[in-house]
Coordinates of C-alpha atoms and ligand atoms in Angstrom, one line a residue:
M1 CA -66.4 223.0 8.9
A2 CA -66.3 225.6 6.3
D3 CA -69.7 226.1 5.0
F4 CA -68.5 225.9 1.1
K5 CA -67.8 222.2 1.7
R6 CA -71.6 221.4 2.9
S7 CA -73.1 223.7 0.1
V8 CA -74.3 223.2 -3.5
V9 CA -73.9 225.9 -6.2
Y10 CA -76.5 226.3 -9.0
Q11 CA -75.2 227.9 -12.3
I12 CA -77.5 230.5 -14.1
Y13 CA -76.7 231.6 -17.4
P14 CA -78.8 234.8 -17.4
K15 CA -79.2 235.2 -21.0
S16 CA -80.9 231.8 -21.1
F17 CA -82.6 231.2 -18.0
C18 CA -85.9 233.5 -17.8
D19 CA -87.3 236.5 -19.8
S20 CA -89.4 238.7 -17.6
N21 CA -89.9 241.4 -20.5
G22 CA -90.5 239.5 -23.6
D23 CA -87.5 240.6 -25.7
G24 CA -86.4 237.0 -26.2
V25 CA -83.4 237.7 -23.6
G26 CA -83.1 236.4 -20.3
D27 CA -82.8 238.7 -17.6
L28 CA -82.1 239.5 -14.0
R29 CA -85.7 239.9 -12.9
G30 CA -86.4 236.8 -14.6
V31 CA -83.9 235.1 -12.1
T32 CA -85.8 236.7 -9.5
S33 CA -88.9 235.1 -10.1
R34 CA -87.6 231.8 -10.2
L35 CA -85.7 231.8 -6.8
D36 CA -88.3 229.6 -5.2
Y37 CA -87.6 227.0 -7.7
I38 CA -83.9 227.2 -6.7
R39 CA -84.5 227.2 -3.2
D40 CA -86.8 224.0 -3.6
L41 CA -84.0 222.3 -5.2
G42 CA -81.6 223.0 -2.1
A43 CA -79.0 224.9 -3.7
D44 CA -76.9 227.2 -1.3
Y45 CA -75.4 229.7 -3.9
I46 CA -76.2 231.0 -7.1
W47 CA -73.4 231.4 -9.7
L48 CA -74.5 234.0 -12.2
T49 CA -72.5 234.3 -15.5
P50 CA -71.4 238.2 -16.0
F51 CA -74.3 240.5 -16.2
F52 CA -72.0 243.8 -16.5
K53 CA -72.0 245.9 -19.3
S54 CA -70.7 244.3 -22.1
P55 CA -70.8 244.4 -26.1
Q56 CA -71.8 240.7 -25.6
R57 CA -69.3 239.6 -28.3
D58 CA -68.7 236.5 -25.8
N59 CA -72.0 236.9 -24.0
G60 CA -70.8 238.7 -21.0
Y61 CA -67.3 237.7 -20.6
D62 CA -66.2 240.8 -22.5
V63 CA -66.9 243.2 -20.0
A64 CA -66.9 246.8 -20.5
D65 CA -67.6 248.0 -17.0
Y66 CA -67.4 245.8 -14.0
C67 CA -69.5 247.9 -11.8
S68 CA -72.6 248.4 -14.1
V69 CA -75.4 246.3 -15.3
E70 CA -75.8 245.5 -19.0
P71 CA -79.1 247.1 -19.9
M72 CA -80.3 243.9 -22.0
F73 CA -80.3 242.2 -18.4
G74 CA -81.7 244.9 -16.3
T75 CA -80.6 247.7 -13.8
M76 CA -78.4 248.2 -10.8
A77 CA -81.7 248.0 -8.7
D78 CA -82.7 244.9 -10.3
A79 CA -79.5 243.3 -9.0
E80 CA -79.9 244.6 -5.9
E81 CA -83.4 243.2 -5.6
L82 CA -82.1 239.9 -6.8
L83 CA -79.5 239.9 -4.1
R84 CA -82.2 240.9 -1.5
E85 CA -84.6 238.3 -2.5
A86 CA -82.1 235.5 -2.6
E87 CA -80.8 236.4 0.9
K88 CA -84.3 236.0 2.1
R89 CA -84.3 232.5 0.9
G90 CA -80.9 231.8 2.2
I91 CA -79.1 231.8 -1.1
G92 CA -76.1 233.6 -1.5
L93 CA -74.9 234.9 -5.2
M94 CA -71.8 234.1 -6.6
L95 CA -70.5 236.8 -9.2
D96 CA -68.3 236.1 -11.9
M97 CA -65.2 238.3 -12.2
V98 CA -63.7 238.4 -15.6
F99 CA -60.3 239.7 -14.6
N100 CA -57.9 238.0 -17.1
H101 CA -59.0 240.5 -19.9
T102 CA -61.6 243.3 -20.6
S103 CA -63.6 244.1 -23.5
T104 CA -61.8 246.4 -25.9
A105 CA -64.8 248.5 -25.4
H106 CA -63.7 249.0 -21.9
E107 CA -62.8 252.6 -21.0
W108 CA -59.2 251.4 -20.0
F109 CA -58.6 250.1 -23.4
Q110 CA -60.3 252.9 -25.1
R111 CA -57.7 255.4 -23.5
A112 CA -55.1 253.0 -24.4
M113 CA -55.9 253.1 -28.0
A114 CA -56.0 257.0 -27.7
G115 CA -52.6 256.8 -26.9
E116 CA -52.5 257.3 -23.0
K117 CA -49.3 255.6 -21.7
K118 CA -50.9 254.8 -18.3
Y119 CA -53.8 252.8 -19.9
Q120 CA -51.5 251.1 -22.3
D121 CA -49.5 249.6 -19.3
Y122 CA -53.1 248.1 -18.2
Y123 CA -52.7 245.7 -21.2
I124 CA -50.0 243.6 -22.9
F125 CA -48.8 245.8 -25.8
R126 CA -45.7 244.8 -27.7
E127 CA -43.8 246.7 -30.6
G128 CA -43.4 244.8 -33.5
A129 CA -43.7 244.8 -37.4
P130 CA -47.3 244.3 -38.8
D131 CA -46.6 240.9 -40.2
A132 CA -44.7 239.4 -37.5
P133 CA -46.7 238.8 -34.1
P134 CA -44.5 239.0 -31.0
T135 CA -45.0 235.1 -30.6
N136 CA -46.7 232.1 -32.3
W137 CA -49.5 232.0 -29.6
Q138 CA -52.9 230.7 -30.5
S139 CA -56.0 232.4 -29.3
K140 CA -58.3 229.9 -27.5
F141 CA -61.0 230.8 -29.9
G142 CA -59.1 230.1 -33.1
G143 CA -56.3 232.4 -34.8
S144 CA -53.3 234.2 -33.7
A145 CA -53.4 235.3 -29.9
W146 CA -52.1 238.9 -30.9
E147 CA -53.8 241.6 -32.8
Y148 CA -52.2 244.6 -34.6
V149 CA -53.0 248.3 -34.1
P150 CA -51.7 250.2 -37.1
K151 CA -52.1 253.6 -35.4
L152 CA -49.9 252.6 -32.5
K153 CA -47.6 250.3 -34.4
K154 CA -48.1 247.8 -31.5
W155 CA -49.8 244.4 -31.0
Y156 CA -51.8 243.5 -28.0
L157 CA -52.3 240.1 -26.6
H158 CA -56.0 238.3 -26.6
L159 CA -55.8 234.8 -25.2
F160 CA -59.5 234.7 -26.0
D161 CA -61.7 236.8 -28.8
V162 CA -60.0 239.8 -30.6
S163 CA -62.1 242.0 -28.5
Q164 CA -61.1 240.4 -25.1
A165 CA -57.7 242.3 -24.4
D166 CA -55.7 240.6 -21.8
L167 CA -54.9 242.6 -18.5
N168 CA -51.3 243.5 -17.5
W169 CA -51.5 242.0 -13.8
D170 CA -47.7 242.9 -13.3
N171 CA -49.0 246.5 -13.1
P172 CA -49.9 247.2 -9.4
A173 CA -52.3 249.6 -10.9
V174 CA -54.4 246.9 -12.4
R175 CA -54.5 244.8 -9.5
E176 CA -56.0 247.8 -7.4
E177 CA -58.4 248.5 -9.7
L178 CA -59.5 244.9 -9.7
K179 CA -59.6 244.7 -5.8
N180 CA -61.9 247.9 -6.1
V181 CA -64.3 245.9 -8.1
I182 CA -64.5 243.0 -5.7
R183 CA -65.0 245.8 -2.8
F184 CA -67.8 247.4 -4.8
W185 CA -69.7 244.1 -4.9
Q186 CA -68.9 243.0 -1.5
H187 CA -70.2 246.5 -0.2
K188 CA -73.6 245.6 -2.0
G189 CA -73.7 242.2 -0.1
V190 CA -71.9 239.9 -2.3
R191 CA -70.4 236.9 -0.6
A192 CA -69.1 234.6 -3.2
F193 CA -67.1 234.8 -6.3
R194 CA -66.2 232.8 -9.4
F195 CA -62.7 233.9 -11.1
D196 CA -62.8 233.3 -14.9
V197 CA -59.5 231.7 -16.4
V198 CA -57.7 233.0 -13.4
N199 CA -54.7 230.7 -13.8
L200 CA -53.8 232.7 -17.1
I201 CA -53.3 236.3 -15.4
S202 CA -49.7 236.0 -14.7
K203 CA -47.8 236.1 -18.1
P204 CA -44.2 235.3 -18.3
A205 CA -41.2 237.8 -17.8
V206 CA -40.0 236.9 -21.6
F207 CA -42.4 236.5 -24.2
A208 CA -41.3 233.6 -26.6
D209 CA -42.5 231.2 -29.2
D210 CA -43.9 227.9 -28.1
P211 CA -41.8 225.6 -30.3
T212 CA -44.3 222.5 -29.8
G213 CA -47.6 223.9 -28.8
D214 CA -50.3 226.7 -29.1
G215 CA -48.5 228.7 -26.2
R216 CA -50.6 227.8 -23.4
R217 CA -47.4 226.2 -21.5
C218 CA -45.8 229.8 -21.6
Y219 CA -48.5 231.6 -19.8
T220 CA -50.6 228.7 -17.9
D221 CA -50.2 228.8 -14.0
G222 CA -47.6 231.6 -14.7
P223 CA -44.7 232.7 -12.5
H224 CA -46.7 235.3 -9.9
V225 CA -50.2 233.8 -10.0
H226 CA -50.2 232.4 -6.7
E227 CA -48.5 235.6 -5.3
Y228 CA -51.3 237.7 -7.1
L229 CA -54.0 235.8 -5.7
Q230 CA -53.0 235.9 -2.2
E231 CA -52.7 239.8 -2.6
L232 CA -56.1 240.2 -3.9
A233 CA -57.6 237.8 -1.0
R234 CA -55.7 239.3 1.7
D235 CA -56.5 243.0 0.3
T236 CA -60.2 242.5 -0.1
G237 CA -61.0 239.9 2.6
L238 CA -61.9 237.5 0.1
C239 CA -61.1 234.3 2.6
E240 CA -64.5 235.3 4.3
N241 CA -66.1 235.0 1.1
V242 CA -66.5 231.5 -1.0
T243 CA -64.2 231.8 -4.1
V244 CA -63.9 229.4 -7.1
G245 CA -61.3 229.8 -9.6
E246 CA -61.5 228.4 -13.3
M247 CA -58.3 226.8 -14.0
S248 CA -57.3 226.3 -17.7
S249 CA -55.1 223.2 -18.7
T250 CA -53.9 223.3 -14.7
S251 CA -52.2 220.8 -12.8
L252 CA -52.9 219.1 -9.6
A253 CA -49.9 220.4 -7.8
H254 CA -51.2 224.1 -8.6
C255 CA -54.6 223.3 -7.6
I256 CA -53.5 222.1 -4.2
R257 CA -51.7 225.3 -4.0
Y258 CA -54.6 227.4 -5.0
T259 CA -57.1 225.9 -2.5
K260 CA -55.1 224.8 0.6
P261 CA -56.5 226.8 3.2
E262 CA -53.3 227.9 4.7
N263 CA -52.1 229.4 1.5
K264 CA -55.3 231.9 1.6
E265 CA -56.0 232.0 -2.0
L266 CA -59.1 230.4 -3.2
S267 CA -61.9 228.2 -1.5
M268 CA -61.9 225.6 -4.6
T269 CA -60.8 225.0 -8.3
F270 CA -62.6 224.0 -11.4
S271 CA -60.3 221.9 -13.6
F272 CA -61.3 220.5 -16.8
H273 CA -59.2 217.3 -17.6
H274 CA -62.1 214.9 -17.1
L275 CA -63.9 216.7 -19.8
K276 CA -61.4 216.2 -22.5
I277 CA -61.8 212.6 -22.5
D278 CA -63.6 212.7 -25.7
Y279 CA -61.1 215.0 -27.4
K280 CA -59.1 213.1 -30.1
N281 CA -55.4 213.9 -29.5
G282 CA -56.8 216.9 -27.2
D283 CA -58.2 218.5 -30.1
K284 CA -61.8 219.7 -28.9
W285 CA -62.8 219.9 -32.5
A286 CA -62.0 216.3 -33.3
L287 CA -64.4 213.7 -32.1
Q288 CA -63.8 210.3 -30.5
A289 CA -66.0 208.0 -28.0
P290 CA -65.2 208.9 -24.2
D291 CA -62.4 207.0 -23.1
L292 CA -63.8 206.0 -19.9
A293 CA -60.8 204.2 -18.6
Q294 CA -59.0 207.6 -18.5
L295 CA -62.2 209.1 -17.0
R296 CA -61.9 206.7 -14.1
D297 CA -58.0 207.4 -13.7
L298 CA -58.3 211.2 -13.9
F299 CA -61.1 211.3 -11.1
A300 CA -59.0 208.9 -8.9
T301 CA -56.0 211.1 -9.4
W302 CA -57.8 214.4 -8.7
Q303 CA -59.9 213.3 -5.9
E304 CA -57.2 211.3 -3.8
G305 CA -54.5 214.0 -5.0
M306 CA -56.6 216.7 -3.6
E307 CA -57.6 214.9 -0.4
A308 CA -53.8 214.1 0.1
G309 CA -52.7 217.6 -0.6
G310 CA -55.4 219.2 1.3
G311 CA -57.0 220.9 -1.6
W312 CA -60.8 221.4 -2.6
N313 CA -62.4 220.5 -5.8
A314 CA -65.4 222.1 -7.4
L315 CA -67.3 219.1 -8.8
F316 CA -69.1 219.5 -12.0
W317 CA -70.0 218.0 -15.6
C318 CA -71.9 220.7 -16.9
N319 CA -71.4 224.7 -17.4
H320 CA -72.3 227.2 -20.1
D321 CA -68.9 226.1 -22.1
Q322 CA -69.6 222.3 -22.1
P323 CA -72.0 220.2 -24.0
R324 CA -74.8 218.6 -22.0
V325 CA -73.6 215.5 -19.9
V326 CA -76.4 213.2 -20.5
S327 CA -76.0 213.6 -24.4
R328 CA -72.3 213.4 -23.9
L329 CA -71.6 210.6 -21.2
G330 CA -75.4 209.0 -20.9
D331 CA -77.7 207.9 -23.3
D332 CA -80.4 210.8 -23.9
E333 CA -83.0 208.4 -25.9
K334 CA -83.4 205.0 -24.3
Y335 CA -81.7 205.5 -20.8
W336 CA -82.3 209.3 -20.6
K337 CA -83.7 209.2 -17.1
E338 CA -81.2 206.2 -15.6
S339 CA -78.4 208.0 -17.2
A340 CA -78.8 211.4 -16.2
K341 CA -79.5 210.3 -12.7
M342 CA -76.4 208.2 -12.6
L343 CA -74.2 211.3 -13.7
A344 CA -75.6 213.2 -10.9
L345 CA -75.0 210.5 -8.3
C346 CA -71.5 209.7 -9.6
I347 CA -70.6 213.5 -9.3
H348 CA -72.5 214.7 -6.3
L349 CA -71.1 212.0 -3.9
M350 CA -67.3 212.6 -4.7
R351 CA -65.2 214.8 -2.3
G352 CA -65.9 218.4 -3.4
T353 CA -68.5 221.1 -3.8
P354 CA -71.0 220.1 -6.4
Y355 CA -72.3 222.7 -9.2
V356 CA -75.5 222.2 -11.0
Y357 CA -75.8 224.1 -14.2
Q358 CA -79.3 225.2 -15.0
G359 CA -81.5 222.4 -16.8
E360 CA -78.8 219.7 -15.8
E361 CA -81.4 218.9 -13.0
L362 CA -84.2 218.3 -15.7
G363 CA -81.7 216.3 -18.0
M364 CA -82.0 218.7 -20.5
T365 CA -80.1 217.6 -23.8
N366 CA -77.7 219.0 -26.5
A367 CA -79.1 221.5 -29.0
Y368 CA -78.8 219.2 -31.8
F369 CA -79.1 222.1 -34.3
E370 CA -78.8 221.3 -38.1
D371 CA -78.5 224.6 -39.6
I372 CA -75.3 227.0 -38.9
G373 CA -77.9 229.8 -38.6
Q374 CA -78.9 228.6 -35.3
Y375 CA -75.6 228.9 -33.8
R376 CA -74.8 231.9 -31.9
D377 CA -71.5 231.6 -30.1
V378 CA -68.5 233.3 -31.1
E379 CA -66.0 230.0 -30.8
S380 CA -68.7 227.7 -32.7
L381 CA -68.8 230.5 -35.4
N382 CA -65.0 231.0 -35.7
Y383 CA -64.5 227.5 -35.8
Y384 CA -67.1 226.8 -38.5
R385 CA -64.9 229.0 -40.7
I386 CA -61.4 227.4 -39.5
L387 CA -62.8 223.8 -40.2
Q388 CA -64.1 225.1 -43.7
E389 CA -60.7 226.5 -44.5
Q390 CA -59.2 223.2 -43.4
G391 CA -61.5 221.6 -46.3
L392 CA -63.8 219.4 -44.1
T393 CA -67.3 218.8 -45.7
E394 CA -70.3 220.7 -44.2
A395 CA -71.7 217.5 -42.8
D396 CA -68.3 216.9 -40.7
I397 CA -68.3 220.4 -39.6
M398 CA -72.0 220.4 -38.6
A399 CA -71.5 217.0 -36.6
R400 CA -68.5 218.5 -34.5
L401 CA -70.3 221.4 -33.6
M402 CA -73.5 219.3 -32.6
A403 CA -71.2 217.5 -30.2
R404 CA -69.0 220.1 -29.1
S405 CA -70.4 223.6 -29.5
R406 CA -71.0 225.8 -26.3
D407 CA -74.3 226.6 -27.7
N408 CA -75.7 223.1 -26.5
S409 CA -75.8 224.5 -23.0
R410 CA -76.9 227.7 -23.9
T411 CA -80.5 226.9 -25.2
P412 CA -83.3 228.4 -23.3
M413 CA -84.2 227.0 -19.9
Q414 CA -87.1 224.6 -20.1
W415 CA -89.9 225.5 -17.6
N416 CA -92.7 223.8 -19.4
A417 CA -94.0 222.0 -22.4
E418 CA -95.6 225.3 -24.0
K419 CA -94.1 227.6 -26.6
N420 CA -90.5 228.4 -26.4
A421 CA -90.5 225.9 -23.1
G422 CA -92.1 228.8 -21.0
F423 CA -88.7 230.7 -21.5
T424 CA -90.0 233.9 -23.1
S425 CA -93.0 235.1 -24.5
G426 CA -91.0 236.9 -27.4
T427 CA -88.8 235.1 -29.8
P428 CA -85.8 233.7 -28.1
W429 CA -82.2 234.7 -28.9
I430 CA -81.3 231.0 -29.2
D431 CA -83.7 228.1 -30.7
V432 CA -85.2 225.8 -28.0
P433 CA -83.9 222.1 -28.8
T434 CA -86.7 220.1 -30.6
R435 CA -86.0 216.9 -28.7
K436 CA -87.0 216.1 -25.1
S437 CA -89.8 218.6 -24.3
E438 CA -90.6 216.6 -21.3
A439 CA -87.4 217.6 -19.4
N440 CA -89.2 220.7 -18.2
A441 CA -89.6 222.0 -14.5
E442 CA -93.4 221.9 -14.6
A443 CA -93.8 218.2 -15.6
E444 CA -90.8 217.0 -13.3
K445 CA -91.9 218.9 -10.3
Q446 CA -95.1 216.8 -10.2
D447 CA -93.2 213.5 -10.7
E448 CA -91.5 211.5 -7.6
A449 CA -89.5 209.9 -10.0
S450 CA -88.2 212.5 -12.3
I451 CA -84.7 213.7 -12.6
L452 CA -85.5 217.1 -10.7
S453 CA -86.7 214.9 -7.8
F454 CA -83.7 212.7 -7.8
Y455 CA -81.3 216.1 -7.9
K456 CA -83.4 217.3 -4.7
R457 CA -83.0 214.0 -3.0
L458 CA -79.1 214.0 -3.7
I459 CA -78.7 217.6 -2.5
R460 CA -80.6 216.8 0.7
L461 CA -78.4 213.5 1.3
R462 CA -75.5 216.0 1.3
K463 CA -76.9 217.9 4.3
E464 CA -77.8 214.7 6.4
R465 CA -74.6 212.9 6.0
D466 CA -71.5 214.2 7.2
V467 CA -69.7 211.6 5.4
I468 CA -70.6 213.4 1.9
A469 CA -68.9 216.8 2.6
E470 CA -66.2 215.5 5.1
G471 CA -65.2 211.8 4.2
D472 CA -62.3 210.6 2.7
I473 CA -62.4 209.1 -0.8
R474 CA -60.8 205.8 -2.1
F475 CA -61.4 204.6 -5.7
I476 CA -62.3 200.9 -5.8
C477 CA -63.3 198.0 -8.3
D478 CA -61.2 198.4 -11.4
V479 CA -63.9 196.9 -14.0
P480 CA -64.0 198.5 -17.5
G481 CA -67.0 200.7 -17.9
I482 CA -67.5 201.2 -14.1
I483 CA -66.6 204.1 -11.8
A484 CA -66.7 203.2 -8.2
Y485 CA -65.5 204.6 -5.1
E486 CA -65.8 204.6 -1.1
R487 CA -66.4 207.8 1.2
T488 CA -65.3 207.1 4.8
L489 CA -65.9 209.2 8.1
G490 CA -65.2 207.2 11.2
N491 CA -67.8 204.6 11.0
E492 CA -69.8 206.1 8.7
K493 CA -69.4 204.6 5.1
I494 CA -70.7 205.2 1.7
A495 CA -70.1 203.1 -1.8
V496 CA -70.8 204.3 -4.8
Y497 CA -70.9 202.4 -8.1
C498 CA -71.7 203.6 -11.5
N499 CA -72.0 202.0 -14.8
F500 CA -71.1 204.2 -17.7
T501 CA -72.1 201.8 -20.4
G502 CA -75.0 200.5 -21.9
E503 CA -74.6 196.7 -21.0
S504 CA -75.2 195.1 -17.6
I505 CA -71.8 194.6 -15.5
A506 CA -71.5 192.6 -12.2
V507 CA -69.0 193.8 -9.8
P508 CA -67.8 192.8 -6.6
A509 CA -69.6 194.8 -3.8
N510 CA -70.6 195.2 -0.4
G511 CA -73.1 197.5 1.7
Q512 CA -76.1 196.6 3.3
R513 CA -78.7 199.4 2.6
C514 CA -79.4 201.3 -0.8
L515 CA -79.6 204.8 -0.5
M516 CA -79.9 205.7 -4.0
D517 CA -80.6 204.0 -7.3
S518 CA -80.9 205.8 -10.7
Y519 CA -83.2 202.9 -11.4
E520 CA -85.4 203.9 -8.3
D521 CA -85.4 200.1 -7.8
V522 CA -83.9 197.5 -5.5
P523 CA -80.3 196.8 -6.5
M524 CA -79.4 193.6 -8.1
M525 CA -77.2 192.2 -5.2
K526 CA -76.4 188.4 -4.7
D527 CA -73.6 186.8 -2.9
G528 CA -71.3 189.8 -2.7
R529 CA -71.7 190.5 -6.5
L530 CA -74.0 193.5 -7.9
T531 CA -75.1 193.5 -11.3
L532 CA -75.4 197.0 -12.6
R533 CA -77.9 197.7 -15.2
P534 CA -77.2 199.7 -18.3
Y535 CA -76.2 203.3 -16.8
E536 CA -77.3 202.4 -13.6
G537 CA -75.8 204.3 -10.5
I538 CA -76.1 203.2 -6.8
A539 CA -75.1 204.3 -3.5
M540 CA -75.0 202.0 -0.6
A541 CA -74.5 202.5 3.0
D542 CA -73.2 200.2 5.5
Ligands
GLC1 C1 -64.2 231.1 -19.5 C2 -65.3 231.3 -19.6 C3 -66.0 231.2 -21.2 C4 -65.3 232.5 -21.7 C5 -63.7 232.5 -21.5 C6 -63.3 233.9 -21.6 O1 -63.8 230.0 -20.1 O2 -66.2 230.1 -18.9 O3 -67.4 231.1 -21.4 O4 -65.5 232.5 -23.1 O5 -63.5 232.1 -19.9 O6 -63.5 234.7 -20.8

């Protein structure tokens, strides 16, 4: 069985992980210095978000040179050392390939701006009047997705920030350039890749307005996306590597196609539908309580659907774009530990490859910033302005940012309870949250009942029991507030019951032996009924 099915990936946001030189910004040598921590956790791969040369408008997702290291993060020698040291510990590095767009500081874009036709064809330029963008599409970070360049009398497309210009994948020269980037890193020994918003790479043949939406239906999972991914994999031998595609607003049918082994595209996909259950009317910036029934239905659909179609999911709650899950779906005060552990159990025992985002294993919470001056993220700052223009009160805007800002997950990794959480000896580029200083690696390492120890046991369990990596999945027990499922492989069976509410709930249950309980306690089982305490998560074996 493919190794990625048994693996766990640990995601590092280098800027916020560990600062080795006291400049307040995390760096590659900082990551190297903490490799033993990741080995002890049991992770097999480290996904590093981009550390390539970049003006950092979007913290590295605006790449100016895919084959060099941003000086803020260190040198190429530091990257090579990290790779070697990780390999020594049996850990592979997964690099983040941002291939939908480059920074406008990239040489290709600069040459396009200087008038070179060859490089204009690397991007998506359209003629047009300065007051009439080619389509009504909206940027994912707010405002129009088109920017006018007066000296060229042309617009260019940017689905993200204005400094992130979309590449033209229909141009074979672009595809060749990007293959060379992969080869460059493979040659250095990299054997895993994440592809940023890769289902947006194939734009439609004809650019037209979206009559009802923001344009995403026009370019998501576009006409040649499968063909381009197959070509990329074929020409670079990516099928020998572990690959994951980040899929924005995708569908189950497409994710099956992206990940079915015989299609030779990707090992697995990230999809995000389960993280929109608290978006009111689908709007990230409008708050509502999480719709737990919808959450359960989405998991059931995607888990059972990917199994039926022969696809493979990446499993995750957290990443550098999402608020912290314990603050979002758990209770980060009264049931902090219980809920953080329940959430871990729920996601890790599903069918797919789990991803742990730095600090999640410690139960790190949202930032709870109270001042706009504390925010750093380009999307958050754009929306602060947009929501102001919409006439919202300051208090309302701040409440929305507190719940939704990407900076919630970008606060410094909490290594200890000392100043700056042990992240830096200087001034951190972003504040450490004032709540939950006990969520730190040093304290949790000593404590058998900590969230960290629970994650370690959970990761170990995956290696010990084939049913977790290989078993079938069926969702059971349709009780409001509960997510429960069974995994089966031959005679081996595991049942998982998770209470997503702050109330006790009794459910019909069977299973003889408790494998893990987020209360670190004996489950309350009697006469075929299991009473789940607030935010209790239990895994039972037959
Ligand atoms: C992905 C990244 C995000 C970035 C965006 C544009 O969604 O995860 O951080 O801003 O792509 O590259």
